[in-house]
Amino acid sequence: RRKVSVLLIAVVHRDQRLRIGEMLRGTRHHCVFAHDVEDALLRFEESNPQLVLTEHSGLLDSTEIINKVRTVPVVIMSVEQGSAREAEARMKAMGAAGHLRLPFSKIALAECLEHHLGSGRNAPSSSGASRVGSTHVMLPTPPRFRKATGASAPIHLAQAK
């Protein structure tokens, strides 16, 4: 029987919280959601998560979360310019354990979580080298969001309302 991991997911927009929750439905992860930094820090204390997944945008500054959460890995989701390695390096320079480039697929999310939570032979190396880099996969805009906004391009966290 696989151990259940508690994930704290700090994302401003409700639609994105729901989308990530759907991606993780049926997995070994229990999701605790937060909508801002203050809520994330409160829920962190209440839920004792094994990993924090947070966006970094003009609406949610992940640096405060990184600075206050030192006991578990913090992975930042963001739309970054440049290569995946450059983005990963920028996030690690901020103090994050890793980076997940937006938008991302269910597979990219699963690989990121497996890497940072560790699972036997696929656990991160002691050198801290990243086995799973940032992944950029274009996903279709969810139908409900497309209908409400008229959007047809892939959805990014910064676009959702």
Short mmCIF file of N, CA and C in Angstrom, two decimals:
data_model
loop_
_atom_site.label_atom_id
_atom_site.label_comp_id
_atom_site.label_asym_id
_atom_site.label_seq_id
_atom_site.Cartn_x
_atom_site.Cartn_y
_atom_site.Cartn_z
N ARG A 1 0.85 -1.20 0.00
CA ARG A 1 0.00 0.00 0.00
C ARG A 1 0.89 1.24 0.00
N ARG A 2 0.57 2.18 -0.88
CA ARG A 2 1.38 3.39 -1.02
C ARG A 2 0.99 4.43 0.01
N LYS A 3 1.99 5.14 0.49
CA LYS A 3 1.79 6.19 1.48
C LYS A 3 1.15 7.42 0.82
N VAL A 4 0.23 8.05 1.52
CA VAL A 4 -0.43 9.25 1.04
C VAL A 4 0.42 10.45 1.42
N SER A 5 0.68 11.32 0.45
CA SER A 5 1.42 12.56 0.69
C SER A 5 0.45 13.71 0.77
N VAL A 6 0.70 14.63 1.70
CA VAL A 6 -0.10 15.84 1.81
C VAL A 6 0.62 16.94 1.04
N LEU A 7 -0.09 17.56 0.11
CA LEU A 7 0.45 18.65 -0.69
C LEU A 7 -0.29 19.93 -0.37
N LEU A 8 0.45 20.99 -0.13
CA LEU A 8 -0.15 22.31 0.01
C LEU A 8 0.02 23.01 -1.33
N ILE A 9 -1.09 23.42 -1.92
CA ILE A 9 -1.08 24.05 -3.24
C ILE A 9 -1.62 25.47 -3.09
N ALA A 10 -0.72 26.44 -3.29
CA ALA A 10 -1.08 27.85 -3.13
C ALA A 10 -1.21 28.48 -4.51
N VAL A 11 -2.45 28.71 -4.91
CA VAL A 11 -2.77 29.28 -6.22
C VAL A 11 -3.91 30.27 -6.04
N VAL A 12 -3.77 31.45 -6.61
CA VAL A 12 -4.75 32.52 -6.43
C VAL A 12 -6.11 32.16 -7.03
N HIS A 13 -6.14 31.69 -8.25
CA HIS A 13 -7.39 31.52 -8.98
C HIS A 13 -8.05 30.16 -8.72
N ARG A 14 -9.31 30.21 -8.38
CA ARG A 14 -10.09 29.02 -8.06
C ARG A 14 -10.08 27.99 -9.19
N ASP A 15 -10.25 28.44 -10.43
CA ASP A 15 -10.26 27.51 -11.56
C ASP A 15 -8.97 26.71 -11.64
N GLN A 16 -7.87 27.34 -11.34
CA GLN A 16 -6.59 26.64 -11.38
C GLN A 16 -6.44 25.67 -10.22
N ARG A 17 -6.95 26.05 -9.06
CA ARG A 17 -6.93 25.11 -7.93
C ARG A 17 -7.75 23.87 -8.28
N LEU A 18 -8.90 24.09 -8.88
CA LEU A 18 -9.75 22.96 -9.29
C LEU A 18 -9.06 22.10 -10.34
N ARG A 19 -8.41 22.74 -11.29
CA ARG A 19 -7.72 22.01 -12.36
C ARG A 19 -6.59 21.14 -11.80
N ILE A 20 -5.81 21.68 -10.90
CA ILE A 20 -4.72 20.90 -10.29
C ILE A 20 -5.31 19.77 -9.45
N GLY A 21 -6.38 20.06 -8.72
CA GLY A 21 -7.05 19.02 -7.94
C GLY A 21 -7.54 17.89 -8.82
N GLU A 22 -8.09 18.22 -9.99
CA GLU A 22 -8.54 17.19 -10.94
C GLU A 22 -7.36 16.36 -11.44
N MET A 23 -6.24 17.03 -11.72
CA MET A 23 -5.04 16.31 -12.18
C MET A 23 -4.56 15.30 -11.14
N LEU A 24 -4.76 15.62 -9.87
CA LEU A 24 -4.26 14.77 -8.79
C LEU A 24 -5.31 13.84 -8.22
N ARG A 25 -6.53 13.90 -8.72
CA ARG A 25 -7.60 13.01 -8.25
C ARG A 25 -7.21 11.56 -8.54
N GLY A 26 -7.40 10.70 -7.56
CA GLY A 26 -7.11 9.29 -7.74
C GLY A 26 -5.64 8.94 -7.55
N THR A 27 -4.83 9.90 -7.13
CA THR A 27 -3.41 9.64 -6.87
C THR A 27 -3.20 9.45 -5.38
N ARG A 28 -1.97 9.25 -4.99
CA ARG A 28 -1.64 9.06 -3.57
C ARG A 28 -1.43 10.38 -2.85
N HIS A 29 -1.95 11.46 -3.42
CA HIS A 29 -1.74 12.78 -2.83
C HIS A 29 -3.05 13.36 -2.30
N HIS A 30 -2.98 13.89 -1.09
CA HIS A 30 -4.09 14.64 -0.50
C HIS A 30 -3.76 16.12 -0.67
N CYS A 31 -4.65 16.85 -1.31
CA CYS A 31 -4.39 18.27 -1.61
C CYS A 31 -5.06 19.19 -0.60
N VAL A 32 -4.28 20.13 -0.10
CA VAL A 32 -4.78 21.21 0.74
C VAL A 32 -4.53 22.48 -0.06
N PHE A 33 -5.58 23.26 -0.29
CA PHE A 33 -5.46 24.43 -1.16
C PHE A 33 -5.46 25.74 -0.37
N ALA A 34 -4.70 26.69 -0.88
CA ALA A 34 -4.64 28.04 -0.30
C ALA A 34 -4.77 29.04 -1.45
N HIS A 35 -5.35 30.21 -1.15
CA HIS A 35 -5.59 31.20 -2.20
C HIS A 35 -4.66 32.41 -2.13
N ASP A 36 -3.86 32.53 -1.07
CA ASP A 36 -2.89 33.62 -0.97
C ASP A 36 -1.80 33.22 0.02
N VAL A 37 -0.81 34.09 0.20
CA VAL A 37 0.32 33.76 1.07
C VAL A 37 -0.12 33.53 2.51
N GLU A 38 -0.94 34.42 3.05
CA GLU A 38 -1.40 34.29 4.44
C GLU A 38 -2.14 32.97 4.65
N ASP A 39 -3.04 32.65 3.73
CA ASP A 39 -3.80 31.40 3.80
C ASP A 39 -2.85 30.20 3.69
N ALA A 40 -1.85 30.30 2.83
CA ALA A 40 -0.88 29.21 2.65
C ALA A 40 -0.10 28.95 3.94
N LEU A 41 0.34 30.01 4.58
CA LEU A 41 1.12 29.83 5.81
C LEU A 41 0.26 29.24 6.94
N LEU A 42 -1.00 29.66 7.02
CA LEU A 42 -1.92 29.11 8.01
C LEU A 42 -2.17 27.62 7.73
N ARG A 43 -2.47 27.30 6.50
CA ARG A 43 -2.75 25.91 6.14
C ARG A 43 -1.51 25.02 6.25
N PHE A 44 -0.34 25.61 6.06
CA PHE A 44 0.90 24.87 6.25
C PHE A 44 1.00 24.37 7.69
N GLU A 45 0.72 25.26 8.63
CA GLU A 45 0.79 24.90 10.05
C GLU A 45 -0.26 23.85 10.40
N GLU A 46 -1.44 23.95 9.80
CA GLU A 46 -2.54 23.03 10.10
C GLU A 46 -2.37 21.65 9.48
N SER A 47 -1.80 21.58 8.28
CA SER A 47 -1.82 20.33 7.51
C SER A 47 -0.52 19.54 7.51
N ASN A 48 0.59 20.18 7.89
CA ASN A 48 1.89 19.49 7.91
C ASN A 48 2.18 18.78 6.57
N PRO A 49 2.21 19.53 5.46
CA PRO A 49 2.40 18.89 4.15
C PRO A 49 3.83 18.40 3.94
N GLN A 50 3.99 17.50 2.98
CA GLN A 50 5.31 17.02 2.60
C GLN A 50 5.93 17.86 1.48
N LEU A 51 5.09 18.68 0.80
CA LEU A 51 5.56 19.52 -0.30
C LEU A 51 4.61 20.69 -0.48
N VAL A 52 5.16 21.84 -0.86
CA VAL A 52 4.36 23.02 -1.19
C VAL A 52 4.55 23.30 -2.68
N LEU A 53 3.44 23.44 -3.38
CA LEU A 53 3.43 23.79 -4.80
C LEU A 53 2.75 25.15 -4.88
N THR A 54 3.49 26.17 -5.34
CA THR A 54 2.93 27.52 -5.34
C THR A 54 3.23 28.23 -6.64
N GLU A 55 2.36 29.13 -7.00
CA GLU A 55 2.63 29.95 -8.18
C GLU A 55 3.52 31.12 -7.78
N HIS A 56 4.17 31.68 -8.76
CA HIS A 56 4.94 32.91 -8.55
C HIS A 56 4.47 33.88 -9.63
N SER A 57 3.72 34.87 -9.19
CA SER A 57 3.14 35.83 -10.14
C SER A 57 2.97 37.17 -9.43
N GLY A 58 2.44 38.12 -10.16
CA GLY A 58 2.16 39.41 -9.55
C GLY A 58 1.09 39.33 -8.48
N LEU A 59 0.30 38.25 -8.50
CA LEU A 59 -0.79 38.09 -7.53
C LEU A 59 -0.38 37.28 -6.30
N LEU A 60 0.64 36.48 -6.43
CA LEU A 60 1.08 35.67 -5.31
C LEU A 60 2.61 35.60 -5.34
N ASP A 61 3.24 36.22 -4.38
CA ASP A 61 4.70 36.27 -4.30
C ASP A 61 5.18 35.07 -3.49
N SER A 62 5.73 34.11 -4.15
CA SER A 62 6.14 32.87 -3.49
C SER A 62 7.37 33.03 -2.61
N THR A 63 8.09 34.14 -2.73
CA THR A 63 9.31 34.29 -1.91
C THR A 63 8.99 34.30 -0.42
N GLU A 64 7.86 34.85 -0.02
CA GLU A 64 7.49 34.84 1.41
C GLU A 64 7.23 33.42 1.88
N ILE A 65 6.59 32.63 1.05
CA ILE A 65 6.34 31.22 1.40
C ILE A 65 7.67 30.49 1.52
N ILE A 66 8.55 30.67 0.55
CA ILE A 66 9.86 30.00 0.57
C ILE A 66 10.62 30.38 1.84
N ASN A 67 10.60 31.66 2.19
CA ASN A 67 11.36 32.13 3.35
C ASN A 67 10.82 31.60 4.68
N LYS A 68 9.53 31.30 4.75
CA LYS A 68 8.94 30.85 6.01
C LYS A 68 8.78 29.33 6.09
N VAL A 69 8.80 28.67 4.95
CA VAL A 69 8.63 27.22 4.91
C VAL A 69 9.98 26.61 4.59
N ARG A 70 10.66 26.17 5.60
CA ARG A 70 12.02 25.64 5.40
C ARG A 70 12.11 24.13 5.61
N THR A 71 11.02 23.50 6.05
CA THR A 71 11.09 22.09 6.41
C THR A 71 10.68 21.14 5.29
N VAL A 72 10.07 21.65 4.23
CA VAL A 72 9.64 20.81 3.11
C VAL A 72 10.02 21.49 1.79
N PRO A 73 10.11 20.71 0.70
CA PRO A 73 10.41 21.32 -0.59
C PRO A 73 9.29 22.24 -1.04
N VAL A 74 9.67 23.37 -1.64
CA VAL A 74 8.71 24.28 -2.27
C VAL A 74 9.01 24.30 -3.76
N VAL A 75 8.02 23.95 -4.56
CA VAL A 75 8.15 23.96 -6.01
C VAL A 75 7.32 25.11 -6.54
N ILE A 76 7.93 25.92 -7.39
CA ILE A 76 7.25 27.10 -7.93
C ILE A 76 6.74 26.81 -9.34
N MET A 77 5.47 27.16 -9.56
CA MET A 77 4.88 27.10 -10.89
C MET A 77 4.90 28.52 -11.45
N SER A 78 5.44 28.67 -12.66
CA SER A 78 5.44 30.01 -13.26
C SER A 78 5.65 29.92 -14.76
N VAL A 79 5.30 31.01 -15.40
CA VAL A 79 5.58 31.17 -16.83
C VAL A 79 6.92 31.89 -16.88
N GLU A 80 7.93 31.20 -17.33
CA GLU A 80 9.28 31.76 -17.35
C GLU A 80 9.80 31.84 -18.78
N GLN A 81 10.55 32.87 -19.05
CA GLN A 81 11.21 33.02 -20.34
C GLN A 81 12.53 32.25 -20.29
N GLY A 82 13.03 31.88 -21.46
CA GLY A 82 14.31 31.18 -21.52
C GLY A 82 14.15 29.68 -21.43
N SER A 83 15.27 29.01 -21.30
CA SER A 83 15.27 27.55 -21.27
C SER A 83 14.76 27.02 -19.93
N ALA A 84 14.42 25.75 -19.93
CA ALA A 84 13.97 25.09 -18.70
C ALA A 84 15.07 25.13 -17.64
N ARG A 85 16.30 24.95 -18.06
CA ARG A 85 17.42 24.98 -17.10
C ARG A 85 17.58 26.36 -16.48
N GLU A 86 17.44 27.41 -17.30
CA GLU A 86 17.55 28.78 -16.78
C GLU A 86 16.44 29.07 -15.78
N ALA A 87 15.22 28.65 -16.12
CA ALA A 87 14.08 28.86 -15.21
C ALA A 87 14.29 28.11 -13.90
N GLU A 88 14.74 26.87 -14.00
CA GLU A 88 15.00 26.07 -12.80
C GLU A 88 16.06 26.76 -11.94
N ALA A 89 17.09 27.27 -12.58
CA ALA A 89 18.17 27.94 -11.84
C ALA A 89 17.67 29.21 -11.14
N ARG A 90 16.79 29.98 -11.82
CA ARG A 90 16.23 31.19 -11.20
C ARG A 90 15.40 30.85 -9.97
N MET A 91 14.59 29.80 -10.07
CA MET A 91 13.74 29.41 -8.94
C MET A 91 14.59 28.88 -7.79
N LYS A 92 15.61 28.11 -8.10
CA LYS A 92 16.50 27.60 -7.05
C LYS A 92 17.27 28.72 -6.39
N ALA A 93 17.62 29.76 -7.16
CA ALA A 93 18.30 30.92 -6.58
C ALA A 93 17.39 31.64 -5.59
N MET A 94 16.09 31.55 -5.79
CA MET A 94 15.12 32.14 -4.86
C MET A 94 14.97 31.30 -3.61
N GLY A 95 15.47 30.07 -3.65
CA GLY A 95 15.35 29.16 -2.51
C GLY A 95 14.38 28.02 -2.72
N ALA A 96 13.78 27.94 -3.90
CA ALA A 96 12.83 26.86 -4.18
C ALA A 96 13.57 25.56 -4.46
N ALA A 97 12.88 24.45 -4.23
CA ALA A 97 13.45 23.13 -4.52
C ALA A 97 13.41 22.85 -6.01
N GLY A 98 12.45 23.46 -6.71
CA GLY A 98 12.31 23.21 -8.14
C GLY A 98 11.31 24.13 -8.78
N HIS A 99 11.09 23.88 -10.07
CA HIS A 99 10.24 24.72 -10.89
C HIS A 99 9.39 23.86 -11.81
N LEU A 100 8.15 24.26 -11.98
CA LEU A 100 7.24 23.61 -12.93
C LEU A 100 6.73 24.70 -13.85
N ARG A 101 7.10 24.62 -15.12
CA ARG A 101 6.76 25.65 -16.09
C ARG A 101 5.29 25.53 -16.48
N LEU A 102 4.61 26.67 -16.48
CA LEU A 102 3.20 26.73 -16.87
C LEU A 102 3.07 26.98 -18.35
N PRO A 103 2.04 26.43 -18.96
CA PRO A 103 1.13 25.39 -18.43
C PRO A 103 1.84 24.05 -18.41
N PHE A 104 1.36 23.11 -17.59
CA PHE A 104 1.99 21.81 -17.49
C PHE A 104 0.95 20.71 -17.64
N SER A 105 1.44 19.53 -17.98
CA SER A 105 0.57 18.37 -18.16
C SER A 105 0.47 17.58 -16.86
N LYS A 106 -0.47 16.67 -16.82
CA LYS A 106 -0.63 15.79 -15.67
C LYS A 106 0.64 14.94 -15.49
N ILE A 107 1.24 14.53 -16.58
CA ILE A 107 2.46 13.73 -16.52
C ILE A 107 3.61 14.55 -15.93
N ALA A 108 3.76 15.79 -16.40
CA ALA A 108 4.83 16.65 -15.87
C ALA A 108 4.64 16.89 -14.38
N LEU A 109 3.40 17.10 -13.95
CA LEU A 109 3.11 17.30 -12.53
C LEU A 109 3.46 16.05 -11.73
N ALA A 110 3.06 14.88 -12.23
CA ALA A 110 3.36 13.63 -11.54
C ALA A 110 4.87 13.39 -11.42
N GLU A 111 5.60 13.66 -12.49
CA GLU A 111 7.06 13.48 -12.46
C GLU A 111 7.71 14.44 -11.47
N CYS A 112 7.23 15.67 -11.44
CA CYS A 112 7.77 16.66 -10.51
C CYS A 112 7.53 16.21 -9.06
N LEU A 113 6.32 15.78 -8.76
CA LEU A 113 6.00 15.34 -7.40
C LEU A 113 6.79 14.10 -7.02
N GLU A 114 6.92 13.17 -7.94
CA GLU A 114 7.69 11.95 -7.67
C GLU A 114 9.14 12.32 -7.36
N HIS A 115 9.68 13.23 -8.12
CA HIS A 115 11.07 13.64 -7.93
C HIS A 115 11.27 14.31 -6.56
N HIS A 116 10.43 15.24 -6.23
CA HIS A 116 10.63 16.00 -5.00
C HIS A 116 10.18 15.28 -3.74
N LEU A 117 9.23 14.36 -3.87
CA LEU A 117 8.79 13.60 -2.70
C LEU A 117 9.61 12.33 -2.53
N GLY A 118 10.21 11.88 -3.63
CA GLY A 118 11.02 10.66 -3.58
C GLY A 118 10.15 9.43 -3.50
N SER A 119 10.59 8.40 -4.20
CA SER A 119 9.86 7.13 -4.13
C SER A 119 10.83 6.01 -4.48
N GLY A 120 11.60 5.60 -3.53
CA GLY A 120 12.51 4.49 -3.75
C GLY A 120 13.61 4.83 -4.72
N ARG A 121 13.71 4.04 -5.78
CA ARG A 121 14.84 4.19 -6.70
C ARG A 121 14.80 5.49 -7.48
N ASN A 122 13.65 6.17 -7.53
CA ASN A 122 13.55 7.44 -8.26
C ASN A 122 13.70 8.65 -7.36
N ALA A 123 14.10 8.45 -6.13
CA ALA A 123 14.27 9.56 -5.20
C ALA A 123 15.39 10.47 -5.69
N PRO A 124 15.34 11.74 -5.33
CA PRO A 124 16.39 12.67 -5.76
C PRO A 124 17.75 12.21 -5.25
N SER A 125 18.77 12.49 -6.04
CA SER A 125 20.12 12.11 -5.65
C SER A 125 20.59 12.98 -4.50
N SER A 126 21.58 12.49 -3.76
CA SER A 126 22.09 13.26 -2.63
C SER A 126 22.80 14.52 -3.08
N SER A 127 23.21 14.57 -4.34
CA SER A 127 23.87 15.77 -4.84
C SER A 127 22.89 16.91 -5.05
N GLY A 128 21.60 16.59 -5.03
CA GLY A 128 20.59 17.62 -5.24
C GLY A 128 20.35 17.90 -6.71
N ALA A 129 20.98 17.15 -7.59
CA ALA A 129 20.79 17.37 -9.02
C ALA A 129 19.36 17.01 -9.40
N SER A 130 18.78 17.80 -10.26
CA SER A 130 17.39 17.59 -10.65
C SER A 130 17.28 16.56 -11.76
N ARG A 131 16.56 15.47 -11.50
CA ARG A 131 16.33 14.45 -12.52
C ARG A 131 15.22 14.91 -13.46
N VAL A 132 14.26 15.63 -12.94
CA VAL A 132 13.13 16.08 -13.73
C VAL A 132 13.24 17.58 -13.88
N GLY A 133 13.39 18.05 -15.10
CA GLY A 133 13.48 19.48 -15.34
C GLY A 133 12.10 20.07 -15.54
N SER A 134 12.04 21.33 -15.82
CA SER A 134 10.78 21.99 -16.10
C SER A 134 10.24 21.48 -17.42
N THR A 135 8.95 21.35 -17.50
CA THR A 135 8.32 20.85 -18.70
C THR A 135 7.28 21.84 -19.17
N HIS A 136 7.25 22.08 -20.46
CA HIS A 136 6.29 23.01 -21.03
C HIS A 136 5.43 22.22 -22.01
N VAL A 137 4.20 21.95 -21.63
CA VAL A 137 3.27 21.23 -22.48
C VAL A 137 2.02 22.08 -22.62
N MET A 138 1.61 22.33 -23.83
CA MET A 138 0.42 23.15 -24.05
C MET A 138 -0.82 22.30 -23.82
N LEU A 139 -1.70 22.77 -22.98
CA LEU A 139 -2.96 22.10 -22.70
C LEU A 139 -4.11 22.94 -23.22
N PRO A 140 -5.19 22.31 -23.64
CA PRO A 140 -6.33 23.11 -24.09
C PRO A 140 -6.96 23.87 -22.93
N THR A 141 -7.57 24.98 -23.26
CA THR A 141 -8.28 25.76 -22.26
C THR A 141 -9.50 24.96 -21.82
N PRO A 142 -9.75 24.83 -20.49
CA PRO A 142 -10.92 24.10 -20.03
C PRO A 142 -12.20 24.71 -20.62
N PRO A 143 -13.17 23.86 -21.03
CA PRO A 143 -14.39 24.36 -21.67
C PRO A 143 -15.14 25.40 -20.86
N ARG A 144 -15.25 25.23 -19.54
CA ARG A 144 -15.98 26.18 -18.71
C ARG A 144 -15.31 27.56 -18.76
N PHE A 145 -13.98 27.59 -18.71
CA PHE A 145 -13.25 28.85 -18.77
C PHE A 145 -13.38 29.46 -20.18
N ARG A 146 -13.30 28.61 -21.20
CA ARG A 146 -13.41 29.07 -22.58
C ARG A 146 -14.77 29.72 -22.80
N LYS A 147 -15.83 29.10 -22.29
CA LYS A 147 -17.18 29.63 -22.46
C LYS A 147 -17.35 30.96 -21.72
N ALA A 148 -16.82 31.04 -20.50
CA ALA A 148 -16.98 32.24 -19.68
C ALA A 148 -16.18 33.43 -20.20
N THR A 149 -15.03 33.16 -20.82
CA THR A 149 -14.15 34.26 -21.21
C THR A 149 -13.98 34.42 -22.71
N GLY A 150 -14.39 33.42 -23.47
CA GLY A 150 -14.17 33.45 -24.91
C GLY A 150 -12.74 33.09 -25.28
N ALA A 151 -11.93 32.64 -24.31
CA ALA A 151 -10.53 32.30 -24.56
C ALA A 151 -10.44 31.03 -25.38
N SER A 152 -9.44 30.95 -26.23
CA SER A 152 -9.21 29.73 -26.99
C SER A 152 -7.77 29.26 -26.85
N ALA A 153 -6.91 30.12 -26.33
CA ALA A 153 -5.50 29.76 -26.15
C ALA A 153 -5.33 28.91 -24.89
N PRO A 154 -4.22 28.19 -24.78
CA PRO A 154 -3.98 27.44 -23.55
C PRO A 154 -3.99 28.36 -22.34
N ILE A 155 -4.45 27.81 -21.23
CA ILE A 155 -4.63 28.61 -20.04
C ILE A 155 -3.32 28.68 -19.23
N HIS A 156 -3.04 29.85 -18.70
CA HIS A 156 -1.92 30.08 -17.79
C HIS A 156 -2.52 30.57 -16.49
N LEU A 157 -1.84 30.36 -15.37
CA LEU A 157 -2.38 30.82 -14.09
C LEU A 157 -2.67 32.29 -14.09
N ALA A 158 -1.81 33.09 -14.70
CA ALA A 158 -1.99 34.54 -14.67
C ALA A 158 -3.22 34.98 -15.47
N GLN A 159 -3.72 34.10 -16.37
CA GLN A 159 -4.88 34.46 -17.19
C GLN A 159 -6.21 34.13 -16.51
N ALA A 160 -6.21 33.12 -15.65
CA ALA A 160 -7.47 32.66 -15.06
C ALA A 160 -8.06 33.72 -14.14
N LYS A 161 -9.38 33.75 -14.06
CA LYS A 161 -10.06 34.70 -13.17
C LYS A 161 -10.99 33.94 -12.26
#
